[in-house]
Protein backbone atom coordinates (compact mmCIF):
# COMPACT_ATOMS: atom_id res chain seq x y z
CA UNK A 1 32.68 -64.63 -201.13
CA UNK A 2 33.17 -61.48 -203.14
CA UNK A 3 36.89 -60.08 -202.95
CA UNK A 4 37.95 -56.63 -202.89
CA UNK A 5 40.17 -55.30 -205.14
CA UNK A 6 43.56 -54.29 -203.29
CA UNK A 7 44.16 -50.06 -202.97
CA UNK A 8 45.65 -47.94 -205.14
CA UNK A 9 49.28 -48.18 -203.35
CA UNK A 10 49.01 -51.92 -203.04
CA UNK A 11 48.48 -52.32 -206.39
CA UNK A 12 51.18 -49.73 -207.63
CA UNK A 13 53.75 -51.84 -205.29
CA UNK A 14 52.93 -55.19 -206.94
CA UNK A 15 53.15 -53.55 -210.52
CA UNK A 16 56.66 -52.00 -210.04
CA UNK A 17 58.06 -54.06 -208.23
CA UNK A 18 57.54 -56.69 -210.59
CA UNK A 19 58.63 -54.43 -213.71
CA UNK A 20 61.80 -53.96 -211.57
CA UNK A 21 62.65 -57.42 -211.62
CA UNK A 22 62.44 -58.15 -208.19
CA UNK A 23 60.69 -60.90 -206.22
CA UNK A 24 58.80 -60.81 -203.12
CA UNK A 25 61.43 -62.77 -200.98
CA UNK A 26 64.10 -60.18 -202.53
CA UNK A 27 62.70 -57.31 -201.99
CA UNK A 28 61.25 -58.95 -198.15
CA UNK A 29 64.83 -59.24 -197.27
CA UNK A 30 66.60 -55.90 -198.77
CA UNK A 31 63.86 -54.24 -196.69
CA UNK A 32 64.11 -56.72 -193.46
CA UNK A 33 60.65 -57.91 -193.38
CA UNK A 34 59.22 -60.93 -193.73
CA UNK A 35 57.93 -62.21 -197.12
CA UNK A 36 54.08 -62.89 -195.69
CA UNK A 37 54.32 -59.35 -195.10
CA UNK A 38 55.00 -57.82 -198.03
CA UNK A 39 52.67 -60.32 -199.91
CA UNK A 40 50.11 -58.81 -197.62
CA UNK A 41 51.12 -55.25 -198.26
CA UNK A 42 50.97 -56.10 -202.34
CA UNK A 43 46.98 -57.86 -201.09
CA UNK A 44 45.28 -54.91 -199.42
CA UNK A 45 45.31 -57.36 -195.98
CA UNK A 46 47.82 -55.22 -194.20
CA UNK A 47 47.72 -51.14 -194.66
CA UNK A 48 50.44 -49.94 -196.87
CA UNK A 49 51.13 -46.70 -196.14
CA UNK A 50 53.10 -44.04 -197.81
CA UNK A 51 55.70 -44.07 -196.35
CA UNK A 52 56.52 -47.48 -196.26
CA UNK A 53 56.15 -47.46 -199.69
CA UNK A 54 58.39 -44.64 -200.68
CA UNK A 55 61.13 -46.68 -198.37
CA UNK A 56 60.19 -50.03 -200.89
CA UNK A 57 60.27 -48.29 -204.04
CA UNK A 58 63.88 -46.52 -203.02
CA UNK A 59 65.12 -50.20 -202.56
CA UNK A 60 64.37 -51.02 -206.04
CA UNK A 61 66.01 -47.81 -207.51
CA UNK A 62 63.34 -46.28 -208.42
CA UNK A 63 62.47 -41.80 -208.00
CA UNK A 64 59.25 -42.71 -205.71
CA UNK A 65 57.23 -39.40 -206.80
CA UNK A 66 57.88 -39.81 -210.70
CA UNK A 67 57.71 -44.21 -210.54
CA UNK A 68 54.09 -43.42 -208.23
CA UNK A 69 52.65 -40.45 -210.60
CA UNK A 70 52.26 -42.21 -213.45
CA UNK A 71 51.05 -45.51 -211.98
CA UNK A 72 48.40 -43.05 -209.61
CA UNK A 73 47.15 -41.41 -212.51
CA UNK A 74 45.85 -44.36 -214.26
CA UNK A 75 44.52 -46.04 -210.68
CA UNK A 76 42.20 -42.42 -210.33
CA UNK A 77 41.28 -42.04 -213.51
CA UNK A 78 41.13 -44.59 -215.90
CA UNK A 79 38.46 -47.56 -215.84
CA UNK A 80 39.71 -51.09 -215.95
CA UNK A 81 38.66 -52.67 -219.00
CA UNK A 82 38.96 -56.17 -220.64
CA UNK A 83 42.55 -56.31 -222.60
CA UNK A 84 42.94 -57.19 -226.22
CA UNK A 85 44.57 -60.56 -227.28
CA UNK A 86 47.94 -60.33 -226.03
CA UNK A 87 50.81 -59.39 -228.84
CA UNK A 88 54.55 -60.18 -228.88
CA UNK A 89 55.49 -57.14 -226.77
CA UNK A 90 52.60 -57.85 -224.36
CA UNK A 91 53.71 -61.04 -223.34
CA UNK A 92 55.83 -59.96 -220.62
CA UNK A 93 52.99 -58.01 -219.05
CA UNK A 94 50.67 -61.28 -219.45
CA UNK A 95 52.88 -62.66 -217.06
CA UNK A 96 52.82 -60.16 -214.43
CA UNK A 97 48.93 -60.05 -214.88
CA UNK A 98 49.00 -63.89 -213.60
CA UNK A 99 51.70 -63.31 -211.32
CA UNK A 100 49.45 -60.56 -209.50
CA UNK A 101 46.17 -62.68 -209.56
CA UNK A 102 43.30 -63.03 -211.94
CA UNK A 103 41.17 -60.86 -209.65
CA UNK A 104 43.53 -57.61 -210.09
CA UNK A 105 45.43 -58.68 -213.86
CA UNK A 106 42.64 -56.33 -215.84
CA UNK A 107 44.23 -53.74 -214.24
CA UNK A 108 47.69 -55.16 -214.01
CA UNK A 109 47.89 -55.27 -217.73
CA UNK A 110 46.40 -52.00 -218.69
CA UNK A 111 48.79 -50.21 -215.94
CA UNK A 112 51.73 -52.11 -217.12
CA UNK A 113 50.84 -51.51 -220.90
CA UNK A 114 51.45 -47.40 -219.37
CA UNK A 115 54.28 -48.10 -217.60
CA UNK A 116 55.67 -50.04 -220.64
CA UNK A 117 55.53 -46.78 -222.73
CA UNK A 118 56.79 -44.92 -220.10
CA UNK A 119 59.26 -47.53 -220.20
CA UNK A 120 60.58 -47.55 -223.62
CA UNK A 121 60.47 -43.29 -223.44
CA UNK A 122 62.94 -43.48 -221.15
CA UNK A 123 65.16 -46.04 -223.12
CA UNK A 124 64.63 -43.57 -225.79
CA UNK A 125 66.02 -40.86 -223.71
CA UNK A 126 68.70 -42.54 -222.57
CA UNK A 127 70.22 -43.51 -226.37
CA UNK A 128 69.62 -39.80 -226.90
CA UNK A 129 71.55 -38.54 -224.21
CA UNK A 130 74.17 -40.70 -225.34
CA UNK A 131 74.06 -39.38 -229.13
CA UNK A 132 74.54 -36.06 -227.85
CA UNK A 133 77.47 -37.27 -226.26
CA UNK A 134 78.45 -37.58 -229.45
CA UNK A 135 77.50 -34.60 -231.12
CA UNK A 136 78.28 -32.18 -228.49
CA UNK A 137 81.84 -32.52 -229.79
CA UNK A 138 80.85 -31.26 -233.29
CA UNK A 139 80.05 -27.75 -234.58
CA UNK A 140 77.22 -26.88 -235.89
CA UNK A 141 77.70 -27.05 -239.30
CA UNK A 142 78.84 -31.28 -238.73
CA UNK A 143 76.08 -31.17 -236.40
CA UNK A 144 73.35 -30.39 -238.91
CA UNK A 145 74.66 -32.72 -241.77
CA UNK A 146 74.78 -35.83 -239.23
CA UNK A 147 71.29 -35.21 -238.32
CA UNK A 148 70.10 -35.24 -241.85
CA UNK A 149 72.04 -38.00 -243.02
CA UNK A 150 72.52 -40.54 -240.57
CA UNK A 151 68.97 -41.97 -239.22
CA UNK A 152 69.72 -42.84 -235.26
CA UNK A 153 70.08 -39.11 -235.10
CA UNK A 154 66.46 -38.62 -236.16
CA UNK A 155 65.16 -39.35 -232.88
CA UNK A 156 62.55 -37.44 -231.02
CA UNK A 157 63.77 -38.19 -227.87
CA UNK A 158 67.52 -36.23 -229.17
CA UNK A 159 64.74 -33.45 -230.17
CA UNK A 160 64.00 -33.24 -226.87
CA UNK A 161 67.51 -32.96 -225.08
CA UNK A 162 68.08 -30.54 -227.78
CA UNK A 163 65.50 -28.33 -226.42
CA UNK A 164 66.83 -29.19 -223.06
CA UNK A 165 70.23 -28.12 -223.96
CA UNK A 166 68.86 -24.72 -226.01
CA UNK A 167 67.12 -23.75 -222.48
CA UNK A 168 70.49 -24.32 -220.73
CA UNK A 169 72.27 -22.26 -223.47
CA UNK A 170 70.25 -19.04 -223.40
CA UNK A 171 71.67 -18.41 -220.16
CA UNK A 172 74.84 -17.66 -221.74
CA UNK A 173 74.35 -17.24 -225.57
CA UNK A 174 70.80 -16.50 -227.18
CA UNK A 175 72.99 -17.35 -230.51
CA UNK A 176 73.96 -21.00 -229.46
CA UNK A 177 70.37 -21.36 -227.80
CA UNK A 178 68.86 -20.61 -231.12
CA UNK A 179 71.80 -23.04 -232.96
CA UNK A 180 70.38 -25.75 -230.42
CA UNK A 181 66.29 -25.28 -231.03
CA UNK A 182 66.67 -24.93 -234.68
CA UNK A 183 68.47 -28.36 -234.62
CA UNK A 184 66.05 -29.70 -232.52
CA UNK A 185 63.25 -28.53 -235.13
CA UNK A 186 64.85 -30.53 -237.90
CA UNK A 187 65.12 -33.42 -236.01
CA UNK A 188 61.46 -33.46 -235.22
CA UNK A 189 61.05 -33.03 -238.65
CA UNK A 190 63.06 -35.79 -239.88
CA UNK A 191 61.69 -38.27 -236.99
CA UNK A 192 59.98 -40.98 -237.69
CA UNK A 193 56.45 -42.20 -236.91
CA UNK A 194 53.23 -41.36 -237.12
CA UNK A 195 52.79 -37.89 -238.79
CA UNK A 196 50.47 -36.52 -235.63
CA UNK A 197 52.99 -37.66 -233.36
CA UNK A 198 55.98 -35.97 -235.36
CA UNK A 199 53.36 -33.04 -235.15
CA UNK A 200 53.51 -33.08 -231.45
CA UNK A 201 57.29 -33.07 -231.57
CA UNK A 202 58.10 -30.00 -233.75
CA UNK A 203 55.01 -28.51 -231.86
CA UNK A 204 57.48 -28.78 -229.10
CA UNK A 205 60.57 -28.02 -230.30
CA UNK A 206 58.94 -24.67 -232.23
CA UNK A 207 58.45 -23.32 -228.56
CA UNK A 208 62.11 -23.95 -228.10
CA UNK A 209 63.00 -21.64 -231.16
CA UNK A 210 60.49 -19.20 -230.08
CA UNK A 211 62.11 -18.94 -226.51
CA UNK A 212 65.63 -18.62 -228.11
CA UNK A 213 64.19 -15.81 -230.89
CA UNK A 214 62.63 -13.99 -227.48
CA UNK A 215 66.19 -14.04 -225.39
CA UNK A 216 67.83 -12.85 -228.30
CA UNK A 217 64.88 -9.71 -228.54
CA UNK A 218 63.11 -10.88 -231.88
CA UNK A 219 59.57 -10.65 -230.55
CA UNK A 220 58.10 -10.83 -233.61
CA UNK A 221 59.59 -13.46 -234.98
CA UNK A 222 58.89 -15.32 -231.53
CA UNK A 223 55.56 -14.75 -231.94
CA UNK A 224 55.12 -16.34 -234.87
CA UNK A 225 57.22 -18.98 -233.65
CA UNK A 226 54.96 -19.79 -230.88
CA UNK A 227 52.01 -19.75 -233.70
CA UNK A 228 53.40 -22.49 -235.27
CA UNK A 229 53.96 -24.60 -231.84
CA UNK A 230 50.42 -23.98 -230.83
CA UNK A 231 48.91 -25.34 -234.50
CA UNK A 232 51.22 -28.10 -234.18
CA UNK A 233 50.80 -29.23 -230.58
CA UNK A 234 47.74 -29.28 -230.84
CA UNK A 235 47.39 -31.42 -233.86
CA UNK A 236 49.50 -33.89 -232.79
CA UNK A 237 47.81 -33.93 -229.11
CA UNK A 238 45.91 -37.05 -229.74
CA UNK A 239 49.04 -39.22 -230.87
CA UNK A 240 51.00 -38.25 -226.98
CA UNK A 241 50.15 -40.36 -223.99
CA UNK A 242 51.60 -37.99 -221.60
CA UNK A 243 55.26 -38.53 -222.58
CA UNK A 244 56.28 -34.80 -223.59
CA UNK A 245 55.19 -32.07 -220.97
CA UNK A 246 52.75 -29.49 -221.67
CA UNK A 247 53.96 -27.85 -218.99
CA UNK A 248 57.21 -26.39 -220.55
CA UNK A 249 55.46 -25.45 -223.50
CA UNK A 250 52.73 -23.08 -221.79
CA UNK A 251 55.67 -21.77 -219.70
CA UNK A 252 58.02 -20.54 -222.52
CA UNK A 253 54.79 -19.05 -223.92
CA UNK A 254 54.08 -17.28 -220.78
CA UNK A 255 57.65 -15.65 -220.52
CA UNK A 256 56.82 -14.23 -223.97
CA UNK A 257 53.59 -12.64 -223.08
CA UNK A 258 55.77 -11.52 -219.92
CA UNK A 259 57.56 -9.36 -222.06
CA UNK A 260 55.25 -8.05 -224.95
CA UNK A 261 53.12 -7.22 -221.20
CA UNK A 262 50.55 -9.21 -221.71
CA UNK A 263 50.20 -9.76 -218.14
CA UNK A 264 46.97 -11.29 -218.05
CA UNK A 265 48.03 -13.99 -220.74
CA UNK A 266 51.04 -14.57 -219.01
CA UNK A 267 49.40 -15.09 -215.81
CA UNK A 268 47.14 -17.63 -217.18
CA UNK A 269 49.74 -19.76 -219.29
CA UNK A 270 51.53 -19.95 -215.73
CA UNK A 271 48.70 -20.90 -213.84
CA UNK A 272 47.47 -23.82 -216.28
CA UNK A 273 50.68 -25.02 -216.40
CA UNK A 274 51.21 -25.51 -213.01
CA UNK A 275 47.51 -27.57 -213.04
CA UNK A 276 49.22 -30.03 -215.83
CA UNK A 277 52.69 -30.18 -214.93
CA UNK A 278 53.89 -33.84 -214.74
CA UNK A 279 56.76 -32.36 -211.65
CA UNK A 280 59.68 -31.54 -213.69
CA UNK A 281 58.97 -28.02 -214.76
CA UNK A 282 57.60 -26.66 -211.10
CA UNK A 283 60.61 -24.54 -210.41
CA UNK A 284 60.79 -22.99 -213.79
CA UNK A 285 57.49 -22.20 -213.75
CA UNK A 286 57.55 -20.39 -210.04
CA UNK A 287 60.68 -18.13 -211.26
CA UNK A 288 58.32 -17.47 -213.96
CA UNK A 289 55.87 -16.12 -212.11
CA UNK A 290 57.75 -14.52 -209.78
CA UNK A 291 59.30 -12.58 -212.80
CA UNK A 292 55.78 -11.63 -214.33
CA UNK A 293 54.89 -10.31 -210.85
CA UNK A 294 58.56 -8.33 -210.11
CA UNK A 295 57.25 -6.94 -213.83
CA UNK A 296 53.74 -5.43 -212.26
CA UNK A 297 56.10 -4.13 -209.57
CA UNK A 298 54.79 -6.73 -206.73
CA UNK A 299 57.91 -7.42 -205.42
CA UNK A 300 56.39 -8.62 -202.44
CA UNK A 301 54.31 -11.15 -204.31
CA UNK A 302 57.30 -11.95 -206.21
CA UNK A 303 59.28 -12.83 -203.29
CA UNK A 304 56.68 -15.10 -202.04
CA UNK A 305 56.66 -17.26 -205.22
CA UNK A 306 60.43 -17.67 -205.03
CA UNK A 307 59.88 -18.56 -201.62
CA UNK A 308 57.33 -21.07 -202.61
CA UNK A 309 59.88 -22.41 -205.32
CA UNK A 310 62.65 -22.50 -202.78
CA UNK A 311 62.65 -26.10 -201.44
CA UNK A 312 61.81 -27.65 -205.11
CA UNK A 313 64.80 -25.82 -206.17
CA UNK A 314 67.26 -26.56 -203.27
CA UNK A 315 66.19 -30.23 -202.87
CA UNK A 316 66.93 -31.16 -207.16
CA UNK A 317 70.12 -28.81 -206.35
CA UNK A 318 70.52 -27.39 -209.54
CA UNK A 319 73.07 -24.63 -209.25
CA UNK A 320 71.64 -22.70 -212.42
CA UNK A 321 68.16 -22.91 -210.68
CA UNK A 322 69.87 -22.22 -207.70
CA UNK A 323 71.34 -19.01 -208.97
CA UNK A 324 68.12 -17.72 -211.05
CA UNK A 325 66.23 -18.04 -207.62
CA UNK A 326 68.68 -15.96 -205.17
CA UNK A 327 69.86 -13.65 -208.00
CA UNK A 328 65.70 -12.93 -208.34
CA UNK A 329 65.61 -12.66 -204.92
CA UNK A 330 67.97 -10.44 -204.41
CA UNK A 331 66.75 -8.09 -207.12
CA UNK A 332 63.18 -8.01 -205.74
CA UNK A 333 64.86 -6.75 -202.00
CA UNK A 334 66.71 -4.07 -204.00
CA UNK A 335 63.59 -3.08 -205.55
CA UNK A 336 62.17 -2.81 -201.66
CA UNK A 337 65.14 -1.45 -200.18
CA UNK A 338 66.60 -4.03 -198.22
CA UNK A 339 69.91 -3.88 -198.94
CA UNK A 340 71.15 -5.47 -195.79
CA UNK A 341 69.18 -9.02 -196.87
CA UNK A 342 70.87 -8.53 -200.52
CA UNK A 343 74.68 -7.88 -198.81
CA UNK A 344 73.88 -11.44 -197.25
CA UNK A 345 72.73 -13.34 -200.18
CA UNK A 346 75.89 -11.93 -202.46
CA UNK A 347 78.76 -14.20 -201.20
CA UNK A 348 76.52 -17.29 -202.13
CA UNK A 349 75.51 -15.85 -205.32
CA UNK A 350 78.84 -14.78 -206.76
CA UNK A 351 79.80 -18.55 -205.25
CA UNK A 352 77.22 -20.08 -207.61
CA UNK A 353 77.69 -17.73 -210.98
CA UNK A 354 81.19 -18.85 -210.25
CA UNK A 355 79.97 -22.27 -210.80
CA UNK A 356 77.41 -22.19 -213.44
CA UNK A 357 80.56 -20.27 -215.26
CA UNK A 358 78.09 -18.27 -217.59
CA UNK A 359 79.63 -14.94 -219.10
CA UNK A 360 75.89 -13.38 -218.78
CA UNK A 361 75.57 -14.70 -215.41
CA UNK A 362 78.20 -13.03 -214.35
CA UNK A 363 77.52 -9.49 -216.24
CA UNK A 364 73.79 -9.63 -214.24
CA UNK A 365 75.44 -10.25 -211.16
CA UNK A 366 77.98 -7.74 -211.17
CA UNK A 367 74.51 -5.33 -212.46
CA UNK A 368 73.20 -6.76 -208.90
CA UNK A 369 76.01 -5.34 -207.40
CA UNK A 370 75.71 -2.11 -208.82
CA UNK A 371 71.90 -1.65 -207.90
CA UNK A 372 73.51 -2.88 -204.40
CA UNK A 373 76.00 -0.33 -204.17
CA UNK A 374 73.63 2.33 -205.69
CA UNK A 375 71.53 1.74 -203.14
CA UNK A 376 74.38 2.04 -200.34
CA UNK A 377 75.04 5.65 -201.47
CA UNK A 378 78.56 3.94 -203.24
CA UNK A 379 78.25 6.28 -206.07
CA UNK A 380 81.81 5.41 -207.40
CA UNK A 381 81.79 1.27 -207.34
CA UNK A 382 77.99 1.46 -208.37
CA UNK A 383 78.70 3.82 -211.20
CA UNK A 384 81.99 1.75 -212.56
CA UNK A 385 79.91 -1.36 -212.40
CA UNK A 386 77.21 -0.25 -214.57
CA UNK A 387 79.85 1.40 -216.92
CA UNK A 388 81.07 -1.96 -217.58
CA UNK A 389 77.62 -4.06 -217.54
CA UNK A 390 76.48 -1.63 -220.26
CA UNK A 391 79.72 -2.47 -222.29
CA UNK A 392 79.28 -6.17 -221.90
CA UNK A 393 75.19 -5.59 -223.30
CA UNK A 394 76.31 -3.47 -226.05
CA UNK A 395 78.64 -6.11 -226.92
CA UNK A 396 76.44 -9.04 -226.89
CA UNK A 397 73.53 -6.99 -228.60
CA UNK A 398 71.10 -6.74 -225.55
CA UNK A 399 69.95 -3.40 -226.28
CA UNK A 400 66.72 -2.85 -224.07
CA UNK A 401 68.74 -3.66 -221.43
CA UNK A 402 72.18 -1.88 -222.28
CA UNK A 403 70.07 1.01 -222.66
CA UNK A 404 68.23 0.25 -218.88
CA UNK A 405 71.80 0.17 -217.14
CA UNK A 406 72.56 3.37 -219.41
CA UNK A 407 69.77 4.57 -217.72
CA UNK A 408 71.04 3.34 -214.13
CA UNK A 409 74.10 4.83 -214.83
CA UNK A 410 72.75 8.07 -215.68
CA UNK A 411 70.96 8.68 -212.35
CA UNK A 412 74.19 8.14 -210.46
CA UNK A 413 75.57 10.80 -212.62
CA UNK A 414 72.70 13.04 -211.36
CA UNK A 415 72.69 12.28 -207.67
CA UNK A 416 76.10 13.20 -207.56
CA UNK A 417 75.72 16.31 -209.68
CA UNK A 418 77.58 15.10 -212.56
CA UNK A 419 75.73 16.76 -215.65
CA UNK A 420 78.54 16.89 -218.10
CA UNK A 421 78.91 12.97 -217.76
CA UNK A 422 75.13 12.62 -218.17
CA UNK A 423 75.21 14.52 -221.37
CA UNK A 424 78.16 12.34 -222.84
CA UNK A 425 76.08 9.45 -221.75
CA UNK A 426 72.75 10.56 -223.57
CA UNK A 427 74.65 11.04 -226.87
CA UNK A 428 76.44 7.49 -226.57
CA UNK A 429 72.96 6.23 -226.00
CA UNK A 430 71.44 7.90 -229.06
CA UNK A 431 73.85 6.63 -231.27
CA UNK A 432 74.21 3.29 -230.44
CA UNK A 433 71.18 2.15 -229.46
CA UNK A 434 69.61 3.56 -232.61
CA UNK A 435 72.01 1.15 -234.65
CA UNK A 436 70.34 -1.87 -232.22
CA UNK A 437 66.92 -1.64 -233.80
CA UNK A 438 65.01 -0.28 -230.63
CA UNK A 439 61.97 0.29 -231.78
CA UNK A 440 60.55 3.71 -232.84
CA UNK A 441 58.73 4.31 -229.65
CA UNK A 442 61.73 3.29 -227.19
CA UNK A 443 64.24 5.16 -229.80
CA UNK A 444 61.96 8.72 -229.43
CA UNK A 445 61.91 8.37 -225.62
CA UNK A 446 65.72 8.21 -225.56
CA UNK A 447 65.97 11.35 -227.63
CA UNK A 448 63.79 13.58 -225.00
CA UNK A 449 66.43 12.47 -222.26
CA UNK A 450 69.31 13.41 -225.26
CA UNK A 451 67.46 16.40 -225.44
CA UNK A 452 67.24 17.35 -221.78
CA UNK A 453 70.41 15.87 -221.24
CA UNK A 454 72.26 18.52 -223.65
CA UNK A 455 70.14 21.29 -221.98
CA UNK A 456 71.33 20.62 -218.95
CA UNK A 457 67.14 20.14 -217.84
CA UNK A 458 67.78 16.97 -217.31
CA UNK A 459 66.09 15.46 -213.53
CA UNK A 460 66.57 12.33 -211.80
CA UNK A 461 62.84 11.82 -211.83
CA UNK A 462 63.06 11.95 -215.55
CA UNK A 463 65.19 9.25 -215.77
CA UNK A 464 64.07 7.30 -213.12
CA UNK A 465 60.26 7.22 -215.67
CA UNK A 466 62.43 5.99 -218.19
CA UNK A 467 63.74 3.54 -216.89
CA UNK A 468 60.14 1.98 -215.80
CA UNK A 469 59.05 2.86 -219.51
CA UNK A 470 61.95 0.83 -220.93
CA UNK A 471 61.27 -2.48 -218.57
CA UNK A 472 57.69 -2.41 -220.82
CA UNK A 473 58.85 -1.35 -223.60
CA UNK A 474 60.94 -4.09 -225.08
CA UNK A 475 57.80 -6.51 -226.12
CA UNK A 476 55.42 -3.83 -226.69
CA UNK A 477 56.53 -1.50 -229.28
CA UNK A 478 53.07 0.74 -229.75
CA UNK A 479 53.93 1.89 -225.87
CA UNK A 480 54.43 5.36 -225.73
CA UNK A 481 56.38 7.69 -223.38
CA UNK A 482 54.88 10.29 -221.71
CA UNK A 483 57.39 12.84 -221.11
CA UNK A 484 55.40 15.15 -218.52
């Protein structure tokens, strides 16, 4: 009599459980069942469901979304086809084949030959996160001369957590971000392996650089950044089972085309890679998009992606992720003029840039608070906090947006009638901005307000179009501004 091979969760339960070292009887009593039973649930005879087997897989240590995606992926979509003689590091998985039965061990093996790469990327990881242990300590100069000298360094797995740690960086210093992604670069580069593989690695880490050249406002040399990762990802796609993420890569893409305004582009990079993420990048990828569309001025839509992002965000409990999604929110209400819902959110966001500790953290926040109190008719608070945001942007070389809170400052000059202040402003703004490197475009705009400014012509409607200009103008420096 024919037998039917067990269902997808079955099967996944036998597999993992067994990679986890744990035997039926074990795992029987740890859950309080009987052993029959779980043998049956591992069979197909009794219906595993869900549930039950998220409970199972928790028992064994195991993340039950990440230990089930990889072993579901293969179940849908790969065939099961005869194995190749077994090797040295198959031997392990030749037992679990028999252990599982001959009817199912075609599958067994080629599922546990996946998990066994998943396997040894995560051992991989976890050395790496312990190198950087290590080199956190050092500066950058030590840093660099480790990583070409001393081989354990040249690891793409450290590549990786390099990138990891240049994302977490920008929120603070585009300089150290940069410092971080280059590093990572050369360590792809000095990795060993196959040379398509090594491809895929730098292909990686070259959107890393390109994210860090984009927060410190070198488009162009982002751009070509992102050229290189695309001619190198792709080369190297053939040699990567799945192990680095797509995902991040089409993301940090996206936020460039975000600000160059290549909406469309941006759009799509987003949307693609939320079809291919493998679940770690969801909640990057929503702030994203809720960006791109606060960006096109649909503040509403934007609020509905963070609110989509929300429970990914609040259930990993990342207080940087945390913060990016109610600081967002909160910006997207000021944009619609609820400044009641923003007076709520601030205690918890000031409680959480407290946390994350970030000096630019904190000078967006206290720009929040400004476009709060602006809002709130505070003239005085709103006008001293922009004062000292534009300082802080000056400082740090930010000059799009320096000269946006400039901007902000300037029309609570004019609501309040305060034209001689405007004028000082204007000629501040001339000068140092043009020492920045805005662009030509960007620069001439800022002269007609200089202009009107010293006049005494100058409207709040006028600067109120600048400001929208200058939130486009950054990435696209052909974009004109039309003065009438």
């Amino acid at each position: 009599m024919e037998r039917k091979i067990p269902p997808p969760l079955s099967l996944a339960l036998a597999i993992l459980r067994t990679r986890q070292g744990w035997a039926q009887k074990e795992l029987a009593a740890a859950a309080g069942i009987p052993a029959n039973l779980l043998s049956d649930y591992e069979r197909g005879r009794k219906t595993l469901t869900r549930e039950r087997l998220d409970f199972l897989l928790t028992l064994m240590g195991l993340q039950p979304s990440r230990a089930l995606r990889a072993a579901m992926r293969f179940l849908e979509d790969e065939e099961i086809r005869e194995p190749d003689p077994p090797s040295p590091e198959s031997r392990d998985i030749e037992g679990v084949a028999a252990e599982s039965g001959r009817l199912i061990s075609d599958a067994t093996r080629s599922l546990m030959t996946l998990l066994t790469s998943r396997g040894q990327a995560l051992e991989a990881r976890r050395q790496a996160r312990d190198l950087w242990e290590g080199l956190k300590r050092k500066d950058a100069a030590k840093r660099r001369l480790l990583v070409e000298k001393v081989a354990k360094y040249q690891n793409w797995a450290l590549s990786e957590l390099l990138c990891e740690e240049s994302i977490k960086a920008a929120g603070d210093s585009a300089d150290r971000a940069l410092d971080l992604a280059n590093l990572a670069l050369r360590v792809a580069e000095l990795a060993p392996g196959e040379e398509a593989w090594r491809q895929r690695v730098q292909g990686y880490a070259w959107a890393h650089v390109g994210n860090a050249r984009r927060v410190k406002g070198d488009l162009p040399s982002a751009d070509e950044a992102f050229g290189r990762s695309q001619r190198l990802w792709s080369a190297g796609a053939w040699a990567d089972a799945g192990v680095l993420n797509e995902a991040r890569v089409l993301g940090l893409e996206a936020s460039l085309r975000r600000v160059q305004t290549r909406f469309a582009e941006a759009r799509d990079l987003l949307d693609r890679a939320l079809a291919v993420d493998q679940g770690d990048e969801a909640k990057f990828l929503l702030l994203n998009k809720a960006k791109l569309l606060e960006e096109i001025d649909d503040f509403v839509g934007a609020i509905a992606a963070l609110q989509r992002a929300a429970p990914i965000v609040e259930s990993e409990g990342g207080t940087r992720f945390l913060l990016l999604l109610r600081h967002n929110l909160a910006l997207c209400l000021c944009a619609l003029e609820r400044y009641g819902e923003v007076e709520a959110l601030l205690p918890g966001i000031e409680t959480l840039a407290a946390k994350v500790g970030n000096d630019l953290d904190k000078l967006r926040l206290h720009w929040l608070k400004g476009r709060l109190w602006a809002g709130l008719g505070w003239r005085d608070k709103a006008a001293q906090a922009f004062f000292s945001v534009r300082d802080g942007l000056i400082s740090r070389k930010i000059p799009y947006d320096a000269a946006l809170v400039s901007l902000e400052l300037a029309a609570v000059y004019l609501e309040a009638g305060r034209l001689e202040e405007v004028k000082n402003l204007a000629r501040q703004m001339a000068s140092v901005f043009r020492l920045q490197g805005i662009h030509r475009e960007a620069l001439a705009a800022l002269m007609i307000f200089r202009d009107a400014a010293e006049r005494k012509t100058v409207t709040l409607e006028l600067a109120r179009r600048l400001i929208r200009y200058l939130r486009h103008a950054e990435g696209n420096p052909g974009l004109k501004f039309e003065a009438r």
